[in-house]
Amino acid sequence: MKAVHFLVASVFLALASSLASASDPSPLQDFCVAINDTKNGVFVNGRFCKDPKHATADDFFYSGLNIPQNTSNPVGSTVTPVNVAQIPGLNTLGVSLVRIDYAPYGQNAPHTHPRASEILFVQEGTLYVGFVTSNPDNKLFTKVLHKGDVFVFPIGLIHFQFNIGKTNAVAFAALSSQNPGVITIANAVFGSNPPINPDVLAKAFQLDQNVVKSLQAKFWWDNN
Amino acid sequence: MKAVHFLVASVFLALASSLASASDPSPLQDFCVAINDTKNGVFVNGRFCKDPKHATADDFFYSGLNIPQNTSNPVGSTVTPVNVAQIPGLNTLGVSLVRIDYAPYGQNAPHTHPRASEILFVQEGTLYVGFVTSNPDNKLFTKVLHKGDVFVFPIGLIHFQFNIGKTNAVAFAALSSQNPGVITIANAVFGSNPPINPDVLAKAFQLDQNVVKSLQAKFWWDNN
Amino acid sequence: MKAVHFLVASVFLALASSLASASDPSPLQDFCVAINDTKNGVFVNGRFCKDPKHATADDFFYSGLNIPQNTSNPVGSTVTPVNVAQIPGLNTLGVSLVRIDYAPYGQNAPHTHPRASEILFVQEGTLYVGFVTSNPDNKLFTKVLHKGDVFVFPIGLIHFQFNIGKTNAVAFAALSSQNPGVITIANAVFGSNPPINPDVLAKAFQLDQNVVKSLQAKFWWDNN
Amino acid sequence: MKAVHFLVASVFLALASSLASASDPSPLQDFCVAINDTKNGVFVNGRFCKDPKHATADDFFYSGLNIPQNTSNPVGSTVTPVNVAQIPGLNTLGVSLVRIDYAPYGQNAPHTHPRASEILFVQEGTLYVGFVTSNPDNKLFTKVLHKGDVFVFPIGLIHFQFNIGKTNAVAFAALSSQNPGVITIANAVFGSNPPINPDVLAKAFQLDQNVVKSLQAKFWWDNN
Amino acid sequence: MKAVHFLVASVFLALASSLASASDPSPLQDFCVAINDTKNGVFVNGRFCKDPKHATADDFFYSGLNIPQNTSNPVGSTVTPVNVAQIPGLNTLGVSLVRIDYAPYGQNAPHTHPRASEILFVQEGTLYVGFVTSNPDNKLFTKVLHKGDVFVFPIGLIHFQFNIGKTNAVAFAALSSQNPGVITIANAVFGSNPPINPDVLAKAFQLDQNVVKSLQAKFWWDNN
Amino acid sequence: MKAVHFLVASVFLALASSLASASDPSPLQDFCVAINDTKNGVFVNGRFCKDPKHATADDFFYSGLNIPQNTSNPVGSTVTPVNVAQIPGLNTLGVSLVRIDYAPYGQNAPHTHPRASEILFVQEGTLYVGFVTSNPDNKLFTKVLHKGDVFVFPIGLIHFQFNIGKTNAVAFAALSSQNPGVITIANAVFGSNPPINPDVLAKAFQLDQNVVKSLQAKFWWDNN
């Protein structure tokens, strides 16, 4: 039973922490390797840590980021996070990584990271990327990126990547938090659980209520 | 000419800074009253400041937040910001306010603040409010708020308020930054300037391309 | 017995956290809803949190801030805090609120917030407000505020509000911390427990020792 | 004329920055040696810096902290600050020092540092020291310190030192900011410029109005 | 002449900022694109910024990180930084990248980043990597990394990578600052300009004075 | 047995925390007095705290910093730390102290503090001090300090002090963290446990492999 709870907790945490933020509080010791506290579900800002005497190199290690991921899904892309949920040694260190695989014409749909800025590097393929500034301008900055190009997405702004090439694309991105979080806009707006009152979304998105309800009835794929 | 540039700059800044963040860098002096630097358009993180010897009480003052605002607009709400753009003395202090007026069935559409958490207080009326957590859960937390109720929206998460009453509603909210920024989701996604590639939005929002293009052709009202 | 301890702890915490700071450490997850750790009185910087899976909308909610408070007390004012002690969901979010009721000629006596800047909004009445800068100038900035006026008090500086009107006054203030703390100057100086050595205060305040002792013998009302 | 302005500015800054804060923003380069910007009185949070290529060892140096200071003044103590105003190289580094000389029965009157915690070391003499916690407890923590003793004063809390010995005393203290600021309570409350409305102070300090006015008419010595 | 100064300044900055820190102060606006201030060599913590109205996508862009670098140098490795010096849009965003090319048996010699933690990803080859904890343990954590492996180096700790394979190796690393700085230990200790007093180094490193002097006379290659 | 574990933990922590950082996360309450959590070796960033109701003045107190330390050791100096390990009340306060005793020609060998800047004051003797900037300049800033002189060492940079006088020297230094950490360069590089691969050090330090191995076989004294 306890094992199950532990497993659930681990999975939850693994899923809950998909990315990372420049404003992460600073470390107060060399490192603070995250553990899952299994004592009556008590949490802290960030993570509880193991006794530093018991830390090993494996606490700072992750393997397999070179492996292409399956992108046969509705959005045609897959995000592989490497943050505090995958590398416990990242706790308190304010940085993390992701690998993103894109099928031809696949995309990493418009999303934000509530707790991190991002710097993305294209390893393979051609990506049309962009971010939108806050009100009132909502100015779109876009660029077509080729192999070896790098682009920056400021913290909290809506951004996306779209594979405009006929071949698979691969990118790696760094984020300025151990756990930046990711909010896929369409999923959060139309796929929230439970659904948002359709009146709100119909007016906000200038859509017919029935369109909103049909959108809310759809399945929203989460690529990370 | 210079005056015009100054005016434009002021307006730009007034609009650019609609709200405020818990992670604002801390002050390094009692206060640092913001000024608009008119010397060759050079900026800094935050704002340049006036000589503290020249600071006056008016630098920390704003008037008229009690005045009901006109809400006869497409979304039926108006946000009146009181941040570093309105009160220069707020520079370096990490907090700001907004007043929000809602027409009956008006809403403050789904939006995020990239640099602030928010605590909202209902002065009049009845509001259905909520926020959505990040992936993978996209869990919706909602509450119907009545006069005197308070609710919290964590930094970076998508949230909204909807006036479900037959009468006007008024709320005041505090934000944890001198300049939180506001991103109205629909405006940033469908009303960006220039528009985002429709292929991206059609797939991301599971909408027909023509629907996306018609949305992008609409006028997107910014209530702040 | 445990229940009593729990109650005492809750009350202590409720009282201990009257206000909030721009330099609060940033969140490392969407939210971290505070709980009272009842395991052998162990604490952390800020608060322990509940399992995010068990968070509910009520963790982010507070009710009754519209209710006028009784101000028939020695200072003629009452502060109603809404911070992490009242809204556990505020933990890690760096902002909080207070409502302040003032009787005619009542005041919120000179005080500081060790961990927050403040922005105050006058809902009703007329207040004479001010703050004093640090040494060597100790410059006083004052303003008479009317309904709808807003004023800012920088972090750590001594400030006050005084109702100079014949009617009750009401103000709302936001603070840049989940728990700013409040230090009422007269209470901390003359009403500390135990009392400060009268020799210190007599010389510091240029008062006769007997005057100091009589002051230390008085009852010092805490309006928050 | 410019030279005079420069001198005034320097003196102002030297006086304005008596101490330093644990929450100082972090450096973004090896160092950022402060300069006085003489271009139309524009300031920033902290200080403008010189070209790092022109930095010298003297920018990180200060001399004479071993020299006993004259303490024949009303409070019988003198604070010698060593912060960003004395050592420009301290800019962005978040720490500073002070030397405090005490005549027999002299004191460093009750004060706060709005931007720093303090750790004090007694080099000579015997000091009665203490700090008072925030509301509602206003608990006084005191200790009699002898040569070689160390004591801590948390950020923003009112604290003091009193030489209870028959001989001179000397202490050194470190503060967690490049410019902590110091607020001598009695000076800020009764010696502000202009004076605070006596009605406010009479009620706050439970003193007769005439007593308040006579206090406000006194000269308030600033030992730093 | 001005152009030359500008060029020198650019080069200086390009070299001075080789990497990035989790404790970078947070942004106070959507972005603050760095510019080189050419007005009398005045600097700030971080960088001055251009008018946001003039920002373009190219301010957030860098090209060529896929290009293998020449590693025929004394240490057999070359670091290609991508930080605020290469991408002005990174200013205030708290993250940066580097590409590292290693010749067979080449190394990225023991070094520290004074302002950033690092997460490294091996794209090609086999690296023996490690870091050493602070006193008193000076515990070495090492791992042999293969293609696709990831490893973390906590802020401020001495770390290294060594290509133990017969072929070239390539790694990408992210750092938690816009300008982490890099201190190659041997270069800073034995190759400083001017040299450190040999008496200091002879005793510190338990080497004969003549050995120290001969080391100080050598050329110390800087691979970044 | 438990007592032993407790003792070991205490010793470990006492040793592990030799110094302190300007970027320490800020306090969220008046104070948070550190305790050693003895419940299954769970840790947090910084330290667990005791119930504030049980805090006493002794939690903020340390004695004996005036006592000269024995410097008859290989480096001829001894560092006496006064940080969160010695004064639990320093937890969350972002500052600490050290006393350094130097025998004639003794030194505090080249080292860095990964989490703090330092400001040093010479109480007795004559010290040759310096620090080296990061790549590419590795510029050495040095000064000969006499009694009463003060010098600053920026966070993360390699620095040292060397007693060039015929008599003992004594200095006090403040650091901008509750636990800055100290990395003695020679010890971490040549005295790590286990040793670093000699191939790495031979190439990095341009030394013969046998010299490296003989250095690694030596005993490396840790003066703090």
CSV table of C-alpha atoms in Angstrom, one decimal, chain E residues 40-186:
chain,number,residue,atom,x,y,z
E,40,ASN,CA,31.5,57.7,-20.9
E,41,GLY,CA,32.0,54.1,-19.9
E,42,VAL,CA,29.2,53.9,-17.4
E,43,PHE,CA,28.0,50.4,-16.5
E,44,VAL,CA,25.3,48.8,-14.4
E,45,ASN,CA,24.8,45.4,-12.7
E,46,GLY,CA,24.1,43.4,-15.8
E,47,ARG,CA,23.6,45.5,-18.9
E,48,PHE,CA,22.0,48.6,-20.2
E,49,CYS,CA,19.1,47.9,-22.6
E,50,LYS,CA,17.7,49.2,-25.8
E,51,ASP,CA,14.3,50.7,-26.2
E,52,PRO,CA,11.9,47.7,-26.2
E,53,LYS,CA,10.1,49.2,-29.2
E,54,HIS,CA,13.3,48.7,-31.2
E,55,ALA,CA,13.8,45.0,-30.2
E,56,THR,CA,13.8,42.5,-33.1
E,57,ALA,CA,13.8,38.7,-33.3
E,58,ASP,CA,17.6,38.9,-34.1
E,59,ASP,CA,18.2,40.2,-30.6
E,60,PHE,CA,17.1,36.7,-29.3
E,61,PHE,CA,19.0,34.8,-32.0
E,62,TYR,CA,22.4,33.1,-32.5
E,63,SER,CA,23.7,30.9,-35.3
E,64,GLY,CA,26.3,28.3,-35.8
E,65,LEU,CA,26.3,26.3,-32.6
E,66,ASN,CA,26.4,23.1,-34.7
E,67,ILE,CA,29.8,23.9,-36.1
E,68,PRO,CA,32.7,21.8,-34.8
E,69,GLN,CA,35.4,24.0,-33.4
E,70,ASN,CA,39.1,23.6,-33.8
E,71,THR,CA,40.5,21.9,-30.7
E,72,SER,CA,44.2,21.8,-31.7
E,73,ASN,CA,45.3,23.7,-28.7
E,74,PRO,CA,47.2,22.9,-25.5
E,75,VAL,CA,44.2,21.6,-23.6
E,76,GLY,CA,42.5,19.9,-26.6
E,77,SER,CA,39.1,21.5,-26.1
E,78,THR,CA,37.2,24.7,-27.1
E,79,VAL,CA,34.3,26.3,-25.4
E,80,THR,CA,31.8,28.2,-27.5
E,81,PRO,CA,29.7,30.5,-25.3
E,82,VAL,CA,26.2,31.6,-26.0
E,83,ASN,CA,25.3,34.1,-23.3
E,84,VAL,CA,24.4,37.7,-23.0
E,85,ALA,CA,27.5,38.7,-24.9
E,86,GLN,CA,26.4,36.7,-27.9
E,87,ILE,CA,22.6,37.1,-27.5
E,88,PRO,CA,21.7,40.5,-26.1
E,89,GLY,CA,18.1,39.3,-25.5
E,90,LEU,CA,19.4,37.0,-22.7
E,91,ASN,CA,19.9,40.1,-20.4
E,92,THR,CA,17.8,39.7,-17.2
E,93,LEU,CA,16.8,36.1,-18.2
E,94,GLY,CA,19.1,34.1,-16.0
E,95,VAL,CA,20.2,31.3,-18.4
E,96,SER,CA,22.8,30.7,-21.1
E,97,LEU,CA,24.5,27.9,-23.1
E,98,VAL,CA,27.9,26.6,-24.2
E,99,ARG,CA,29.1,24.2,-26.8
E,100,ILE,CA,32.2,22.2,-25.9
E,101,ASP,CA,34.4,20.4,-28.4
E,102,TYR,CA,37.0,17.9,-27.2
E,103,ALA,CA,39.9,16.4,-29.1
E,104,PRO,CA,40.8,12.8,-28.2
E,105,TYR,CA,42.2,13.1,-24.6
E,106,GLY,CA,41.3,16.7,-24.6
E,107,GLN,CA,39.8,18.2,-21.5
E,108,ASN,CA,37.8,21.1,-20.2
E,109,ALA,CA,40.3,21.7,-17.3
E,110,PRO,CA,39.2,22.1,-13.7
E,111,HIS,CA,37.2,25.3,-13.3
E,112,THR,CA,34.4,27.0,-11.5
E,113,HIS,CA,31.5,29.2,-12.4
E,114,PRO,CA,31.2,31.9,-9.8
E,115,ARG,CA,27.6,32.7,-10.8
E,116,ALA,CA,26.0,29.5,-12.1
E,117,SER,CA,25.1,25.9,-11.8
E,118,GLU,CA,25.6,23.8,-14.9
E,119,ILE,CA,23.8,20.9,-16.6
E,120,LEU,CA,25.8,19.1,-19.3
E,121,PHE,CA,24.6,16.9,-22.2
E,122,VAL,CA,27.0,14.6,-24.1
E,123,GLN,CA,26.2,14.7,-27.9
E,124,GLU,CA,29.2,12.6,-29.0
E,125,GLY,CA,32.0,10.7,-27.4
E,126,THR,CA,32.9,9.5,-24.0
E,127,LEU,CA,33.7,11.9,-21.1
E,128,TYR,CA,35.1,11.3,-17.7
E,129,VAL,CA,33.5,14.2,-15.6
E,130,GLY,CA,33.5,15.2,-12.0
E,131,PHE,CA,33.2,17.8,-9.4
E,132,VAL,CA,34.6,18.3,-5.9
E,133,THR,CA,32.7,19.4,-2.8
E,134,SER,CA,33.8,22.2,-0.5
E,135,ASN,CA,35.9,21.8,2.6
E,136,PRO,CA,36.3,19.8,4.7
E,137,ASP,CA,35.3,16.8,2.7
E,138,ASN,CA,36.5,17.8,-0.8
E,139,LYS,CA,34.6,14.7,-1.9
E,140,LEU,CA,35.0,13.9,-5.6
E,141,PHE,CA,31.9,12.8,-7.6
E,142,THR,CA,32.8,11.3,-10.9
E,143,LYS,CA,31.0,9.6,-13.8
E,144,VAL,CA,32.0,8.3,-17.2
E,145,LEU,CA,29.4,9.8,-19.6
E,146,HIS,CA,28.5,8.4,-23.0
E,147,LYS,CA,26.4,9.8,-25.8
E,148,GLY,CA,23.1,11.0,-24.5
E,149,ASP,CA,24.1,11.2,-20.8
E,150,VAL,CA,23.5,14.3,-18.7
E,151,PHE,CA,25.4,15.4,-15.6
E,152,VAL,CA,25.0,18.3,-13.1
E,153,PHE,CA,27.7,20.6,-11.7
E,154,PRO,CA,26.5,22.7,-8.6
E,155,ILE,CA,27.2,26.4,-8.6
E,156,GLY,CA,30.7,27.4,-7.5
E,157,LEU,CA,32.2,23.9,-7.2
E,158,ILE,CA,35.3,22.9,-9.1
E,159,HIS,CA,34.5,20.6,-12.0
E,160,PHE,CA,36.0,19.2,-15.2
E,161,GLN,CA,35.4,17.0,-18.3
E,162,PHE,CA,38.0,14.8,-19.9
E,163,ASN,CA,37.6,13.1,-23.3
E,164,ILE,CA,38.8,9.5,-22.5
E,165,GLY,CA,37.8,8.3,-26.0
E,166,LYS,CA,39.9,7.9,-29.1
E,167,THR,CA,37.5,10.2,-31.0
E,168,ASN,CA,36.3,13.8,-30.8
E,169,ALA,CA,33.6,14.5,-28.3
E,170,VAL,CA,31.0,17.2,-28.2
E,171,ALA,CA,28.9,18.4,-25.3
E,172,PHE,CA,26.3,21.1,-24.7
E,173,ALA,CA,25.8,22.7,-21.3
E,174,ALA,CA,23.3,25.1,-19.9
E,175,LEU,CA,24.1,27.5,-17.1
E,176,SER,CA,21.8,29.3,-14.6
E,177,SER,CA,23.0,32.8,-15.4
E,178,GLN,CA,23.2,35.2,-18.3
E,179,ASN,CA,26.9,35.6,-17.4
E,180,PRO,CA,28.2,32.8,-15.1
E,181,GLY,CA,31.8,33.6,-15.6
E,182,VAL,CA,34.4,30.9,-15.8
E,183,ILE,CA,37.5,30.5,-13.6
E,184,THR,CA,40.0,28.0,-15.0
E,185,ILE,CA,41.8,27.1,-11.8
E,186,ALA,CA,45.4,26.6,-13.2
